[in-house]
PDB file of C-alpha atoms in Angstrom:
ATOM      1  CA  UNK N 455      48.503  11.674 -85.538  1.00 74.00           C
ATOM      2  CA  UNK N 456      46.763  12.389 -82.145  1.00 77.00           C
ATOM      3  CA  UNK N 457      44.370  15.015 -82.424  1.00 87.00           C
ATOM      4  CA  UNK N 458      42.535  16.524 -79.298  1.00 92.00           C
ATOM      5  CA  UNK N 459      39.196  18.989 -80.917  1.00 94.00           C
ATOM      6  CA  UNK N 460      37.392  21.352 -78.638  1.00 96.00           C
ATOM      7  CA  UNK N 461      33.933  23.250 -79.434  1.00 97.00           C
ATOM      8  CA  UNK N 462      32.970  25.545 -79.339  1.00 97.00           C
ATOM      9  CA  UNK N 463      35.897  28.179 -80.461  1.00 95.00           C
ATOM     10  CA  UNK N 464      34.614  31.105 -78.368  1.00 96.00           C
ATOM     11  CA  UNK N 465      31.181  31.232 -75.963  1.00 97.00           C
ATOM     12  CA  UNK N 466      29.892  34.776 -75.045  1.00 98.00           C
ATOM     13  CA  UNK N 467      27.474  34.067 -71.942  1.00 98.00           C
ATOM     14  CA  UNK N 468      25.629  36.357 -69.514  1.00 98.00           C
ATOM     15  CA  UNK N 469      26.629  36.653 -66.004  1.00 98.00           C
ATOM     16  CA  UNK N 470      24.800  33.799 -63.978  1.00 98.00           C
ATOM     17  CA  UNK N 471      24.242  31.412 -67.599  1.00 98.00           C
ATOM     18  CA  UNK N 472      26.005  28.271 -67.684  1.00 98.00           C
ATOM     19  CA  UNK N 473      28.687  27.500 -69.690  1.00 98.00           C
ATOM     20  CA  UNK N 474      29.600  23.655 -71.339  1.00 98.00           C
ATOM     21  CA  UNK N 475      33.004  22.670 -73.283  1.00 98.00           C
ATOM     22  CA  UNK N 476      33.673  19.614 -75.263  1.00 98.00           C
ATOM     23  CA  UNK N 477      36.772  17.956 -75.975  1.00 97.00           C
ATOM     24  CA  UNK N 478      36.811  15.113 -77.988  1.00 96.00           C
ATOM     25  CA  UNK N 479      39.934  12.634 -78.881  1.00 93.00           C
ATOM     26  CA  UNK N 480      40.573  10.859 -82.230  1.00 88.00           C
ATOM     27  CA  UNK N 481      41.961   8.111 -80.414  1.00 89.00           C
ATOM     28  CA  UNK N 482      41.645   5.977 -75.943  1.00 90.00           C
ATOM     29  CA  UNK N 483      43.086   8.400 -73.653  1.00 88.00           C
ATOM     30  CA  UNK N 484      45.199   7.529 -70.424  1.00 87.00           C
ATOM     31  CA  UNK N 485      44.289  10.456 -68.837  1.00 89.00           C
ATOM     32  CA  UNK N 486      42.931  13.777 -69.631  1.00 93.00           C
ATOM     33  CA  UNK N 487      43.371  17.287 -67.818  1.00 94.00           C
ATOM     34  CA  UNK N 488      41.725  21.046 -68.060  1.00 97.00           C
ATOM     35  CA  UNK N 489      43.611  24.033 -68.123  1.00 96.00           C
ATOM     36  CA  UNK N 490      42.216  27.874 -67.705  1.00 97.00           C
ATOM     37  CA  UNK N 491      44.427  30.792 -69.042  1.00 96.00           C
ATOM     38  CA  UNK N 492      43.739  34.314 -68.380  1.00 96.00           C
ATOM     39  CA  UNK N 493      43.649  36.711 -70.980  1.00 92.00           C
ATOM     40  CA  UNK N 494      47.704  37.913 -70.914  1.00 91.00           C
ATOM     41  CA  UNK N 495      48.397  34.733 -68.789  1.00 94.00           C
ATOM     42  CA  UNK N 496      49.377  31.636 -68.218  1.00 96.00           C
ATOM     43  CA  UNK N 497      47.887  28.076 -68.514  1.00 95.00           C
ATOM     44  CA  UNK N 498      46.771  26.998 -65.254  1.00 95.00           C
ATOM     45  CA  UNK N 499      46.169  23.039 -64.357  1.00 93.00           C
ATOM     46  CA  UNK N 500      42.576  23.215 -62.955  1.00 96.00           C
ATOM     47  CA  UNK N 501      42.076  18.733 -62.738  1.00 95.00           C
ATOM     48  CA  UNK N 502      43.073  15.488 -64.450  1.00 93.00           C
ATOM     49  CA  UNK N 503      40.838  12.845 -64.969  1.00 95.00           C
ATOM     50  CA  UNK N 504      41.981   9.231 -65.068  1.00 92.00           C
ATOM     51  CA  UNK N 505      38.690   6.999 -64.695  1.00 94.00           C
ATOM     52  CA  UNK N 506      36.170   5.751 -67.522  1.00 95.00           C
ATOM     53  CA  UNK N 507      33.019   7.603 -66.271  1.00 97.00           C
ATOM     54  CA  UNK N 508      34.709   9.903 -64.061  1.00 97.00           C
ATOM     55  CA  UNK N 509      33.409  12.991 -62.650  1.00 98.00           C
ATOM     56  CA  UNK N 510      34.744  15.282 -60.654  1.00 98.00           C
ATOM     57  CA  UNK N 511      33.756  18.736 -59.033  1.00 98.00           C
ATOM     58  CA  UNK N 512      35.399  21.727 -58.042  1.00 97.00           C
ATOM     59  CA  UNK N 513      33.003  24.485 -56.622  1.00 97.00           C
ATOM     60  CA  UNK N 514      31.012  25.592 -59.686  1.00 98.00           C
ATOM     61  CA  UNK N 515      33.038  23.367 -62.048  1.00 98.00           C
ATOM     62  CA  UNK N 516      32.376  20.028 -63.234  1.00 98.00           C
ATOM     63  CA  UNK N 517      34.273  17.744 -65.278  1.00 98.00           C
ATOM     64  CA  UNK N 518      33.384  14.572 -67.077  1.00 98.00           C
ATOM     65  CA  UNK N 519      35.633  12.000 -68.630  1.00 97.00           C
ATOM     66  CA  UNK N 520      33.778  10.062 -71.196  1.00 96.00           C
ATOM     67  CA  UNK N 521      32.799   5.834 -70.441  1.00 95.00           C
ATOM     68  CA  UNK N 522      35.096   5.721 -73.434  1.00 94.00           C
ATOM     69  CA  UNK N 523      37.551   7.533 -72.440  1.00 93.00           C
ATOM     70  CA  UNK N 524      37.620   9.502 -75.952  1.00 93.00           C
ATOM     71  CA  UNK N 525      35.771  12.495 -74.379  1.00 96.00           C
ATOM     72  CA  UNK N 526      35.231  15.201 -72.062  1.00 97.00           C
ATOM     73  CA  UNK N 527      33.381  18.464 -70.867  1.00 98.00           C
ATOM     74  CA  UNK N 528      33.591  21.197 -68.372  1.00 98.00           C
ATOM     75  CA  UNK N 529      30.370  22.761 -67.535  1.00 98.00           C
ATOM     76  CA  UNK N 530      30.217  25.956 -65.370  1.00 98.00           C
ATOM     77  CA  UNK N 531      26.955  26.986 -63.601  1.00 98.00           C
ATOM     78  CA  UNK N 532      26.439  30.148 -62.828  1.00 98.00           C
ATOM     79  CA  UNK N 533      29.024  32.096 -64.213  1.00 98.00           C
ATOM     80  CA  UNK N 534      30.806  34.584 -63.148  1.00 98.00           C
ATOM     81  CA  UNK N 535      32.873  37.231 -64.491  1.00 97.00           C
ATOM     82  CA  UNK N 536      35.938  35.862 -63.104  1.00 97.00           C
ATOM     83  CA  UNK N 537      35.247  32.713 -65.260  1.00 97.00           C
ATOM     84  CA  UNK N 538      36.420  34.761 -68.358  1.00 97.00           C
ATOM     85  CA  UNK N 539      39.895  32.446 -70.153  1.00 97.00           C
ATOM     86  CA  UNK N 540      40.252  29.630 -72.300  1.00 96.00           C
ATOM     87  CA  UNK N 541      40.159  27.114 -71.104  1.00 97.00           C
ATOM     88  CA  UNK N 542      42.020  23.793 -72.758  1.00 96.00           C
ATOM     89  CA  UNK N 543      41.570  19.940 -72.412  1.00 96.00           C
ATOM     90  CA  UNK N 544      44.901  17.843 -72.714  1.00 93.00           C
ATOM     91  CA  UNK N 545      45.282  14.482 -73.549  1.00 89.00           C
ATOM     92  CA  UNK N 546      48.222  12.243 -72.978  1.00 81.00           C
ATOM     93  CA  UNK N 547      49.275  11.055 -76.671  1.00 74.00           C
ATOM     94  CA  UNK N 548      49.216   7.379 -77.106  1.00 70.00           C
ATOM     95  CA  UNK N 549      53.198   7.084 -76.025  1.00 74.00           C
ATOM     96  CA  UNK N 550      52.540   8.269 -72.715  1.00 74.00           C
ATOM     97  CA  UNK N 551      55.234  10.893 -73.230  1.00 73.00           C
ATOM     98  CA  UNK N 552      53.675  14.259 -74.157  1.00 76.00           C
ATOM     99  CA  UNK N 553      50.067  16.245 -73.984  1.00 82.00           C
ATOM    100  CA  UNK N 554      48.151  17.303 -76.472  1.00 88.00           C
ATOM    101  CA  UNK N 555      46.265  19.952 -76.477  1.00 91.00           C
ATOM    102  CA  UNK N 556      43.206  21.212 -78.024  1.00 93.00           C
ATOM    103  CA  UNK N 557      42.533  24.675 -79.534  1.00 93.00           C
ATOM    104  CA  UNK N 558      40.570  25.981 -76.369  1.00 95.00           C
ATOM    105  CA  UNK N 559      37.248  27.250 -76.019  1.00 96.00           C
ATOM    106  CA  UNK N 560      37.310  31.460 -74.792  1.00 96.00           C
ATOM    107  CA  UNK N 561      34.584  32.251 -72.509  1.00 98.00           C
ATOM    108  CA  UNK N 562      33.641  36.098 -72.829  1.00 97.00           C
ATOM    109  CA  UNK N 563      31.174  36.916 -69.832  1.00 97.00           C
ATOM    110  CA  UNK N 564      29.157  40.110 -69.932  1.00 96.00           C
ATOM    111  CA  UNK N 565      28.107  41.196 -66.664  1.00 92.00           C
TER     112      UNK N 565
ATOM    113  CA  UNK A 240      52.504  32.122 -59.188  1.00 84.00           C
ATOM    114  CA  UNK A 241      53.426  28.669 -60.622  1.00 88.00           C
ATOM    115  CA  UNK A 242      57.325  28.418 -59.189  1.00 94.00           C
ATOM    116  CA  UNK A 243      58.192  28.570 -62.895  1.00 98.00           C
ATOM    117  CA  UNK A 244      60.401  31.287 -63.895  1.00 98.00           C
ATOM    118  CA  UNK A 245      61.121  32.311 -67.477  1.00 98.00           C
ATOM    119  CA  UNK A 246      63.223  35.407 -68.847  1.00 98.00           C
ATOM    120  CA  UNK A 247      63.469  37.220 -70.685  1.00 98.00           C
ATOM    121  CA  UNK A 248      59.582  38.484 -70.587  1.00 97.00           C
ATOM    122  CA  UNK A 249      59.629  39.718 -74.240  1.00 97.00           C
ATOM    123  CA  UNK A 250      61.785  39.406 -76.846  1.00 97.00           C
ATOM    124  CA  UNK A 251      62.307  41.489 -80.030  1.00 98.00           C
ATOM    125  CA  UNK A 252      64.675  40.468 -82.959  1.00 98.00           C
ATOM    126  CA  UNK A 253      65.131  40.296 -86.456  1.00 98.00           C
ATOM    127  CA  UNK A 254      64.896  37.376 -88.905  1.00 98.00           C
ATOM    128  CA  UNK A 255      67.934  35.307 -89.356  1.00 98.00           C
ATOM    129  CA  UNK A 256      69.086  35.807 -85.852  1.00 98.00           C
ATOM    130  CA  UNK A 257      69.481  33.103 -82.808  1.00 98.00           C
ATOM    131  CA  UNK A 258      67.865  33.694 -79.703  1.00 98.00           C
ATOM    132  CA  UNK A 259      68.275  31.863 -75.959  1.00 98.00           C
ATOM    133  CA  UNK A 260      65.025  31.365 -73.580  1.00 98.00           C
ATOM    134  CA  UNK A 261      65.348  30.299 -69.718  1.00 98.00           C
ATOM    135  CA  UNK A 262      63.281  28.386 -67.619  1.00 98.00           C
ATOM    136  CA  UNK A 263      64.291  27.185 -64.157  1.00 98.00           C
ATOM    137  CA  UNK A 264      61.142  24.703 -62.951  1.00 97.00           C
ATOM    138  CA  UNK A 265      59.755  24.494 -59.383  1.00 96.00           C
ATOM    139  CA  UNK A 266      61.625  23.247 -56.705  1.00 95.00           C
ATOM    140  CA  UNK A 267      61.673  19.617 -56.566  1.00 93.00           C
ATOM    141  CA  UNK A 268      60.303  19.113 -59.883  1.00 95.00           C
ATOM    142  CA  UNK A 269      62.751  17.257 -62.610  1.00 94.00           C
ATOM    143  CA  UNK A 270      61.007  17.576 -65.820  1.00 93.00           C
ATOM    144  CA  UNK A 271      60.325  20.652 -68.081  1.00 96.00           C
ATOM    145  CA  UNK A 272      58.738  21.047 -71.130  1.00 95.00           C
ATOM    146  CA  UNK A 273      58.403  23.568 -73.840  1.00 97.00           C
ATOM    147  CA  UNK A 274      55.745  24.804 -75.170  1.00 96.00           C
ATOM    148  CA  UNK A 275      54.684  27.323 -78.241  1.00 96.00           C
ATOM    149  CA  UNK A 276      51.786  29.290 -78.373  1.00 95.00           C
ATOM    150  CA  UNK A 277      50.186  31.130 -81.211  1.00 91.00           C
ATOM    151  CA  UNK A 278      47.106  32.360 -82.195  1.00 80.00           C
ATOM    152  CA  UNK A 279      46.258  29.759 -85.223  1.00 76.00           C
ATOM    153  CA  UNK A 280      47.936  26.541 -84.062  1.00 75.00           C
ATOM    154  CA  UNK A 281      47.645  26.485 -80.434  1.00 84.00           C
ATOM    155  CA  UNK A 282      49.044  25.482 -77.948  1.00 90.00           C
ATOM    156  CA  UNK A 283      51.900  23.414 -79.810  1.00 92.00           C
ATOM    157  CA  UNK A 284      54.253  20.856 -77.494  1.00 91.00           C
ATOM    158  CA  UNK A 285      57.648  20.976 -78.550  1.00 94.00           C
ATOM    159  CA  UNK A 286      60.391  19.085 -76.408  1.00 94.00           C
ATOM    160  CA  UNK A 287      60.430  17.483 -72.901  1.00 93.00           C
ATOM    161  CA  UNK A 288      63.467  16.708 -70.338  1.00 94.00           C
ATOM    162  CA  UNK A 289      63.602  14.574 -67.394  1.00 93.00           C
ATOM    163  CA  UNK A 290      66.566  15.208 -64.792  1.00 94.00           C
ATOM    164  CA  UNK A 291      69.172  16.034 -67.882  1.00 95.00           C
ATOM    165  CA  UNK A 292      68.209  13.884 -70.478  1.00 95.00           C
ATOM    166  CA  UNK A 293      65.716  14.625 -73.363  1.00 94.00           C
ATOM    167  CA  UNK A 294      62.378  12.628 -72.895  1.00 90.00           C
ATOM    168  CA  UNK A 295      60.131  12.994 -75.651  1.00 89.00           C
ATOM    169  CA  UNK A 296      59.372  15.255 -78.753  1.00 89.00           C
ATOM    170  CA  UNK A 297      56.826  17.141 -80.028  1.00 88.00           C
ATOM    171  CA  UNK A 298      56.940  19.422 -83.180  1.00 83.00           C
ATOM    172  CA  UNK A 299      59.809  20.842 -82.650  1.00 93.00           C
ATOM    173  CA  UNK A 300      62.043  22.080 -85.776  1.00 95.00           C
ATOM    174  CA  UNK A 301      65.363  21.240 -86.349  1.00 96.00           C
ATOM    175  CA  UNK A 302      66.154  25.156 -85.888  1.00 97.00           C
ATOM    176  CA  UNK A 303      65.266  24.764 -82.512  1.00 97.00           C
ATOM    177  CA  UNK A 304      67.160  22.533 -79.810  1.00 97.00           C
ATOM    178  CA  UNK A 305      66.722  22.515 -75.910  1.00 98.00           C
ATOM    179  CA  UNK A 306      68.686  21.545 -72.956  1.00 97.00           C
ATOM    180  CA  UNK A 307      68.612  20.997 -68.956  1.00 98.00           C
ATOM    181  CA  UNK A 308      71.123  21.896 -66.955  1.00 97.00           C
ATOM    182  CA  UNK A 309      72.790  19.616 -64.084  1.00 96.00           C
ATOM    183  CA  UNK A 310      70.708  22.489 -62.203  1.00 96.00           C
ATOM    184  CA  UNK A 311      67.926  21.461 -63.840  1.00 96.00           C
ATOM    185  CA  UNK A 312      66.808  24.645 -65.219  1.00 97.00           C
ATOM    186  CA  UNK A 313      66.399  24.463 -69.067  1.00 98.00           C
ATOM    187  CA  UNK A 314      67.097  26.888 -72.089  1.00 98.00           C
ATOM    188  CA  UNK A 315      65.387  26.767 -75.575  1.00 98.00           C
ATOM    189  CA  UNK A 316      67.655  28.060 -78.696  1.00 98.00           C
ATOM    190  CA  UNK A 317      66.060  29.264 -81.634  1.00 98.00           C
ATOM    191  CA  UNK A 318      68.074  29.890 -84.158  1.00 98.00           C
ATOM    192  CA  UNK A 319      67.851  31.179 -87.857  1.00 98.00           C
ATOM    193  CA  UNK A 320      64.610  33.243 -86.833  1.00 98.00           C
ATOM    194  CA  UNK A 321      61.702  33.363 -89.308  1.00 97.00           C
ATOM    195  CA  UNK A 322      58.498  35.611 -88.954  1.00 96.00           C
ATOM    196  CA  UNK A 323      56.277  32.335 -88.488  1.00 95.00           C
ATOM    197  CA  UNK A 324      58.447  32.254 -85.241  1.00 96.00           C
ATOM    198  CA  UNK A 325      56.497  34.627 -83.201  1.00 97.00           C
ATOM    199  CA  UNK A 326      54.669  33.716 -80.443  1.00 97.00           C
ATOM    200  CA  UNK A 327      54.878  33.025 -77.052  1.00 97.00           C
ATOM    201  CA  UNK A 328      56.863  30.314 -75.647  1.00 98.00           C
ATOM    202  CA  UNK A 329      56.022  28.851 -72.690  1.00 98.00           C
ATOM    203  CA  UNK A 330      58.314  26.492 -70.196  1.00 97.00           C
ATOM    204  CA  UNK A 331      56.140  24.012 -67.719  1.00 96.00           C
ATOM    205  CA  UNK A 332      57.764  21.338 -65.130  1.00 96.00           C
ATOM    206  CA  UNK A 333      55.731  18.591 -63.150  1.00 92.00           C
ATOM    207  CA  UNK A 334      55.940  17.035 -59.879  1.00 88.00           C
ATOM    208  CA  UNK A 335      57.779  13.535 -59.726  1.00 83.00           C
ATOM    209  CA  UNK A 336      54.644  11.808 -58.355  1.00 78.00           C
ATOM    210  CA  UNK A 337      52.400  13.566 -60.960  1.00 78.00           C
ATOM    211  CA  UNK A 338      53.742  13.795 -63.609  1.00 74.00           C
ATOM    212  CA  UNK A 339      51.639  15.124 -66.187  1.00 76.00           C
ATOM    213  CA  UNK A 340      49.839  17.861 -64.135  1.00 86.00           C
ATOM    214  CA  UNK A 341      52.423  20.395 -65.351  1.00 91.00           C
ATOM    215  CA  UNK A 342      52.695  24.075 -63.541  1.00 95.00           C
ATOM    216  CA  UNK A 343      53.415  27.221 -66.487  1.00 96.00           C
ATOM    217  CA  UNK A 344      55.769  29.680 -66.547  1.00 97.00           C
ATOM    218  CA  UNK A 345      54.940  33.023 -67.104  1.00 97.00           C
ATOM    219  CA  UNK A 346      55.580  32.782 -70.834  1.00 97.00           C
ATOM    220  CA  UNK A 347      58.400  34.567 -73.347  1.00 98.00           C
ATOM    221  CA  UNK A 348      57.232  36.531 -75.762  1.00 97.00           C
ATOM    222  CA  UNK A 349      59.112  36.453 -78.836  1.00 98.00           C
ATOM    223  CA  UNK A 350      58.651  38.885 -81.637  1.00 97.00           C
ATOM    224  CA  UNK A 351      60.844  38.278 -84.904  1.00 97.00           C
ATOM    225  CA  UNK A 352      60.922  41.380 -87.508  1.00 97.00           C
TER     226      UNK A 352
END
């Protein structure tokens, strides 16, 4: 089936060091979107992605969708201690009907 | 806050047993979907619905069955309650015009014993 990976599992990073997540498909994506959950939260929809090539910013966030559309990354700069979650990629499985999500990557940031 | 409301918050019971979760979605928004979270597989998809009517399926088990309400808010029953059950379970619903940006619930946290 579908399978959506994300690396790395955890990242421990300074205050101020950027930060990079990969998410990588086994199979085309329609679309894919980032979510951040707090620690003793919820999943939070932070941007979807839709174009081969796309990138998109939001403050010290960027996101990527790969020309294939089989990959993506979220790269903070500068981060902050507020950045602290995991954050998950979702892809839309090859029906169109549900998302699949990776594992998450868990950003630690030590101030 | 998403919109989304789940109860209860936690949930403690014993193997064997049947439990109900609630989800009533943001205003506006016809679909819901389930999801389960635990620590080694994720975040695991189990069942969508769309205005009533069941849309698509994930890995959901055949101990577990969902519905949506003509009010459109949704309940998950799990019944026949292992240990592997625990986790949290979280309800999500989408805008009709976007519909795969989906909005979480707070989460129910199920423990079986």
């Amino acid at each position: 089936g579908q399978q959506v990976m994300q690396i790395p599992q955890y990242q421990h990073v300074q205050e101020g060091e950027d930060f990079t997540t990969y998410c990588n498909s086994s199979t085309t994506l329609s679309n894919i979107q980032w979510y951040k959950q707090r620690p003793g939260g919820h999943p939070v929809f932070l941007i979807q992605l839709v174009k081969s090539g796309e990138v998109k910013k939001q403050k010290r966030l960027t996101f990527q969708f790969g020309e294939a559309k089989k990959n993506s990354s979220l790269h903070i700069t500068a981060t902050q201690t507020t950045d602290v979650g995991t954050y998950f990629c979702a892809g839309l499985n090859q029906a169109g009907t549900a998302l699949i999500f990776g594992k998450g990557t868990t950003l630690s940031v030590s101030s | 806050d998403s919109g989304v409301t789940q109860t209860p918050k936690h949930l403690i019971t014993a193997t064997g047993q049947r439990v109900t979760l609630r989800c009533s979605p943001r205003s506006g928004d016809l679909s819901v979907y389930w999801y389960q979270q635990s620590l080694d597989q994720g975040l695991q998809f189990l069942i969508q619905y769309y205005n009533g009517e069941e849309r698509a399926k994930g890995n959901i088990l055949e101990r577990f069955s969902a519905q949506q309400f003509p009010d459109l808010h949704s309940e998950l029953n799990l019944s026949s309650l292992e240990l592997g059950d625990s986790a949290l379970y979280f309800c999500a619903s989408s805008p009709r015009d976007l519909p795969y940006e989906q909005y979480f619930g707070p989460g129910t946290r199920l423990t079986v014993t």
